[in-house]
XYZ file of C-alpha atoms in Angstrom:
349
model
C 0.000 0.000 0.000
C 2.903 2.374 0.608
C 3.514 2.420 -3.164
C 0.229 4.304 -3.471
C 1.724 7.274 -1.637
C 2.308 8.965 -4.997
C -1.456 9.254 -5.405
C -0.974 12.300 -3.172
C 0.006 14.104 -6.385
C -3.642 13.781 -7.469
C -4.735 15.944 -4.540
C -3.631 18.997 -6.534
C -6.050 18.528 -9.484
C -8.738 17.337 -7.045
C -8.431 20.653 -5.191
C -8.689 22.468 -8.512
C -11.857 20.564 -9.477
C -13.399 21.421 -6.079
C -12.475 25.093 -6.418
C -13.950 25.418 -9.897
C -17.137 23.590 -8.881
C -17.764 25.543 -5.659
C -16.516 28.879 -7.015
C -16.330 31.934 -4.771
C -13.381 31.963 -2.387
C -13.077 28.203 -2.896
C -11.490 29.011 -6.269
C -8.270 29.731 -4.338
C -8.142 26.339 -2.611
C -5.406 25.046 -4.952
C -2.843 27.857 -4.465
C -3.576 27.798 -0.723
C -3.047 24.036 -0.626
C 0.136 24.073 -2.722
C 1.827 27.154 -1.290
C 0.581 27.100 2.308
C -0.673 23.690 3.456
C 1.961 21.560 1.703
C 4.836 23.735 3.007
C 3.308 23.468 6.498
C 3.172 19.670 6.188
C 6.776 19.667 4.998
C 7.819 21.450 8.170
C 5.893 19.024 10.384
C 6.763 15.738 8.684
C 10.241 14.199 9.010
C 12.661 13.892 6.101
C 13.575 10.477 4.706
C 17.009 9.569 3.328
C 16.138 5.926 2.666
C 17.309 4.336 -0.603
C 15.995 1.070 -2.006
C 18.531 -1.742 -2.328
C 18.850 -5.145 -3.970
C 15.716 -7.109 -4.868
C 13.404 -4.471 -3.414
C 14.926 -1.912 -5.772
C 14.501 -4.233 -8.765
C 10.865 -4.881 -7.829
C 10.158 -1.143 -7.552
C 11.750 -0.468 -10.920
C 9.683 -3.157 -12.689
C 6.376 -2.371 -10.973
C 4.011 -0.949 -13.614
C 1.902 0.742 -10.939
C 4.386 3.603 -10.857
C 4.012 4.094 -14.617
C 0.219 4.075 -14.468
C 0.295 6.683 -11.718
C 2.007 8.926 -14.276
C -0.336 8.038 -17.141
C -3.416 8.902 -15.057
C -2.314 12.520 -15.050
C -3.198 12.838 -18.728
C -7.003 12.538 -18.368
C -6.805 14.556 -15.145
C -4.911 17.455 -16.727
C -6.929 17.632 -19.927
C -10.192 16.926 -18.098
C -9.548 19.773 -15.680
C -8.507 22.148 -18.446
C -11.622 21.643 -20.559
C -13.918 21.480 -17.545
C -12.592 24.839 -16.360
C -12.887 26.387 -19.829
C -16.460 25.157 -20.159
C -17.369 26.588 -16.760
C -15.747 29.910 -17.626
C -17.691 30.092 -20.897
C -21.030 29.172 -19.295
C -21.039 31.376 -16.193
C -20.414 34.874 -14.883
C -17.541 35.351 -12.477
C -16.121 38.011 -10.230
C -12.563 39.070 -11.007
C -11.178 37.359 -7.893
C -12.841 34.088 -8.942
C -11.232 34.284 -12.374
C -7.842 34.848 -10.757
C -8.338 31.858 -8.464
C -9.418 29.558 -11.283
C -6.587 30.623 -13.595
C -4.027 30.091 -10.814
C -5.536 26.715 -9.948
C -5.539 25.432 -13.517
C -2.041 26.814 -14.107
C -0.686 25.051 -11.026
C -2.098 21.751 -12.261
C -0.637 22.332 -15.731
C 2.761 22.818 -14.093
C 2.716 20.220 -11.307
C 0.745 17.402 -12.961
C 1.438 18.427 -16.530
C 4.986 19.657 -17.128
C 6.483 17.829 -14.150
C 5.085 14.475 -15.278
C 6.033 15.332 -18.871
C 9.596 15.786 -17.662
C 9.640 12.302 -16.157
C 8.087 10.657 -19.231
C 10.316 12.634 -21.589
C 13.348 10.765 -20.295
C 11.854 7.314 -20.877
C 13.230 4.885 -23.487
C 9.813 3.981 -24.931
C 8.625 6.308 -27.708
C 5.017 5.933 -26.496
C 5.923 7.348 -23.096
C 7.877 10.207 -24.657
C 4.802 10.958 -26.782
C 2.665 11.139 -23.631
C 5.236 13.481 -22.124
C 5.023 15.836 -25.095
C 1.221 15.679 -24.895
C 1.346 16.896 -21.293
C 3.468 19.885 -22.379
C 0.780 20.997 -24.835
C -1.643 22.789 -22.434
C 1.224 24.964 -21.137
C 2.376 25.720 -24.713
C 5.855 24.539 -23.720
C 6.484 21.632 -26.068
C 9.920 22.999 -26.970
C 10.930 22.104 -23.398
C 11.362 18.481 -24.516
C 14.133 19.409 -26.948
C 15.918 22.006 -24.837
C 15.771 19.989 -21.640
C 16.912 16.657 -23.042
C 19.510 17.924 -25.510
C 20.502 21.196 -23.845
C 19.947 21.355 -20.106
C 21.319 17.911 -19.295
C 24.465 18.749 -21.248
C 25.020 22.268 -19.915
C 23.443 22.166 -16.425
C 25.295 24.181 -13.792
C 27.135 26.312 -16.358
C 26.619 29.809 -17.734
C 25.662 28.223 -21.062
C 22.533 26.740 -19.495
C 19.508 29.086 -19.434
C 17.813 26.850 -16.839
C 20.598 27.352 -14.273
C 20.058 30.426 -12.093
C 23.144 32.504 -11.399
C 24.304 33.463 -7.921
C 22.312 36.506 -6.713
C 19.935 36.338 -9.684
C 16.350 36.951 -8.619
C 13.526 34.626 -9.606
C 11.860 37.346 -11.691
C 15.031 38.066 -13.659
C 15.441 34.315 -14.151
C 11.898 33.975 -15.513
C 12.730 36.425 -18.296
C 16.144 35.008 -19.225
C 15.223 31.335 -18.926
C 11.956 31.475 -20.885
C 13.561 33.466 -23.713
C 16.854 31.592 -23.927
C 15.311 28.139 -23.627
C 13.044 28.788 -26.592
C 15.908 30.137 -28.695
C 18.134 27.244 -27.612
C 15.455 24.744 -28.620
C 15.491 26.173 -32.160
C 19.305 26.130 -32.269
C 19.381 22.495 -31.118
C 16.684 21.575 -33.629
C 18.696 23.110 -36.478
C 21.756 21.070 -35.469
C 19.667 17.902 -35.383
C 18.270 18.681 -38.839
C 21.751 19.392 -40.186
C 22.931 15.983 -38.987
C 20.157 14.456 -41.132
C 20.916 16.727 -44.096
C 17.438 18.258 -43.694
C 16.387 21.874 -43.935
C 14.237 23.932 -41.585
C 11.085 23.194 -43.575
C 11.340 19.475 -43.076
C 9.076 16.716 -41.841
C 11.709 16.045 -39.168
C 11.546 19.580 -37.726
C 9.834 18.931 -34.399
C 9.820 22.622 -33.516
C 7.591 23.317 -36.517
C 5.305 20.451 -35.510
C 5.124 21.734 -31.925
C 4.230 25.212 -33.163
C 1.511 23.858 -35.468
C 0.047 21.549 -32.802
C -0.083 24.368 -30.244
C -1.791 26.686 -32.736
C -4.380 23.996 -33.510
C -4.895 23.470 -29.761
C -5.563 27.181 -29.239
C -7.748 27.339 -32.340
C -9.863 24.473 -30.997
C -10.344 26.302 -27.691
C -11.329 29.475 -29.567
C -13.798 27.515 -31.718
C -15.434 25.852 -28.709
C -15.443 28.677 -26.175
C -14.649 32.019 -27.825
C -11.963 34.671 -27.482
C -12.434 35.509 -23.780
C -11.959 31.920 -22.689
C -8.965 31.626 -25.025
C -7.340 34.439 -23.031
C -7.990 32.519 -19.796
C -6.349 29.430 -21.332
C -3.309 31.504 -22.314
C -3.034 32.928 -18.801
C -3.294 29.452 -17.270
C -0.510 28.228 -19.569
C 1.601 31.209 -18.457
C 1.124 30.190 -14.814
C 1.990 26.595 -15.745
C 5.334 27.273 -17.388
C 6.323 29.944 -14.858
C 5.761 27.304 -12.187
C 8.190 25.085 -14.098
C 10.702 27.920 -14.337
C 10.409 28.494 -10.597
C 11.354 24.865 -10.047
C 14.222 25.279 -12.522
C 15.355 28.288 -10.504
C 15.623 26.449 -7.195
C 17.074 23.233 -8.665
C 20.501 24.613 -9.574
C 20.597 28.098 -8.062
C 24.199 29.260 -7.712
C 25.721 25.809 -8.250
C 28.344 25.939 -10.985
C 30.648 23.344 -12.525
C 34.378 24.058 -12.701
C 35.820 24.948 -16.095
C 38.884 22.809 -16.819
C 42.131 24.041 -18.470
C 40.969 22.326 -21.674
C 38.044 24.727 -21.837
C 35.527 21.997 -21.074
C 33.536 21.711 -17.871
C 33.876 18.979 -15.297
C 31.191 16.339 -15.593
C 27.861 16.878 -13.854
C 28.012 15.449 -10.339
C 25.710 15.156 -7.345
C 27.038 18.475 -6.009
C 25.534 20.432 -8.902
C 21.828 20.157 -7.989
C 19.878 21.040 -4.868
C 18.403 17.980 -3.202
C 15.498 17.727 -0.769
C 14.336 14.715 1.228
C 11.209 16.349 2.661
C 8.576 13.681 2.225
C 5.557 15.721 1.133
C 7.404 17.542 -1.633
C 8.916 14.285 -2.801
C 5.640 12.438 -3.306
C 3.539 15.248 -4.826
C 6.341 15.985 -7.323
C 7.205 12.355 -8.120
C 10.659 12.538 -6.511
C 11.724 15.547 -8.566
C 13.327 16.812 -5.367
C 15.973 14.085 -5.604
C 17.280 16.070 -8.510
C 20.944 15.325 -7.965
C 20.473 11.646 -8.754
C 18.272 12.497 -11.729
C 21.162 14.399 -13.309
C 23.548 11.622 -12.400
C 21.432 9.174 -14.431
C 18.497 10.817 -16.185
C 16.955 7.545 -17.398
C 16.398 6.309 -13.829
C 12.704 6.092 -12.941
C 11.406 8.429 -10.263
C 10.518 5.720 -7.727
C 14.134 4.512 -7.397
C 15.981 7.835 -7.358
C 18.596 7.873 -4.611
C 19.743 10.256 -1.926
C 23.477 11.072 -1.987
C 25.372 12.366 1.040
C 27.419 14.631 -1.220
C 24.383 16.425 -2.659
C 23.763 19.959 -1.372
C 20.628 19.876 0.761
C 17.884 22.465 0.803
C 16.744 23.473 4.270
C 13.130 23.030 3.135
C 11.224 21.024 0.554
C 10.713 22.215 -3.010
C 7.196 23.661 -2.449
C 8.422 25.670 0.554
C 11.542 26.737 -1.343
C 9.383 27.974 -4.210
C 7.508 30.200 -1.783
C 10.826 31.554 -0.475
C 11.995 32.296 -4.015
C 9.010 34.603 -4.537
C 10.674 36.966 -2.021
C 14.256 37.431 -3.361
C 15.820 39.032 -0.228
C 14.526 36.151 1.903
C 15.694 33.588 -0.650
C 19.185 35.096 -0.821
C 19.421 35.220 2.968
C 18.554 31.530 3.306
C 20.378 30.075 0.290
C 23.464 32.211 -0.403
C 25.407 31.051 2.678
C 24.911 27.439 1.543
C 26.667 27.926 -1.798
C 30.407 27.073 -1.838
C 32.619 30.155 -2.311
C 34.312 28.737 -5.406
C 30.924 28.276 -7.058
C 29.909 31.829 -6.149
C 33.003 33.127 -7.943
C 32.372 30.897 -10.960
C 28.837 32.226 -11.254
C 29.750 35.910 -11.272
């Protein structure tokens, strides 16, 4: 039964469904749950540094339950999105209700959409990678698949990586630089991939063109079904979704930089180049994303068997709590800057 602990991730879309159905101040139940109640639970619950070993580890890796817990997010995410858009098109809402609903849907698009897409995007099976790309669609962030897999995992913890926050860089500055540079990097990577196949930009193999077309069709379908006003709400929800992702990107590698070797190349990515958190609540609602150090060590490893490493830099709080801290830059700097090694601070300047 303890394997079902990851069903806690479904509490986020459930809260969103409740908020949209009940309306009024209930529309804010999801942001309150994610950014207040979960951080509170993280502070109250103990951390766990346990790693699976031997036959138990093999059994966990082969257990299909963990895969199905990911797949179930697809009907939840798309069901919530279209349910919310239908409700918005059919009723009249106060401004505060619209804000609550947009935030709620956006949080689900980020936590149960992009986060699960990230996990599936690293899988060996093409079907699972397809599902991952599908979950990126509602946030209009399909280019993330290319940049993350072919860019971030190569350049993480260097100045060349747009998804690595520099020392003393605020979250809001990072939002601007990361969103812009990741999109441009995705196109640059795509062009290199096309060149290796002797294909031009206008090619069947240009995934960036396909992603653009699919996202336009997605938005056109929403406009056709619900009209221009609801289309705007969908765009705002997608904005919340990918900014939630970028907030996670911000805290994952903040200030941690790899050493540049005399050859001009960087040292290999190690466990010391990602912030780790063993706070239980954040771990289960984010499918072990908080054991990020081990993910970079071996990106193909499934979430349920990611390990804790003693050498990994540890966050004082879980990821949800750390995200809240990052919203207030002076507080974030005060908590996190002393934890960054001096040599990495200098490398990041």
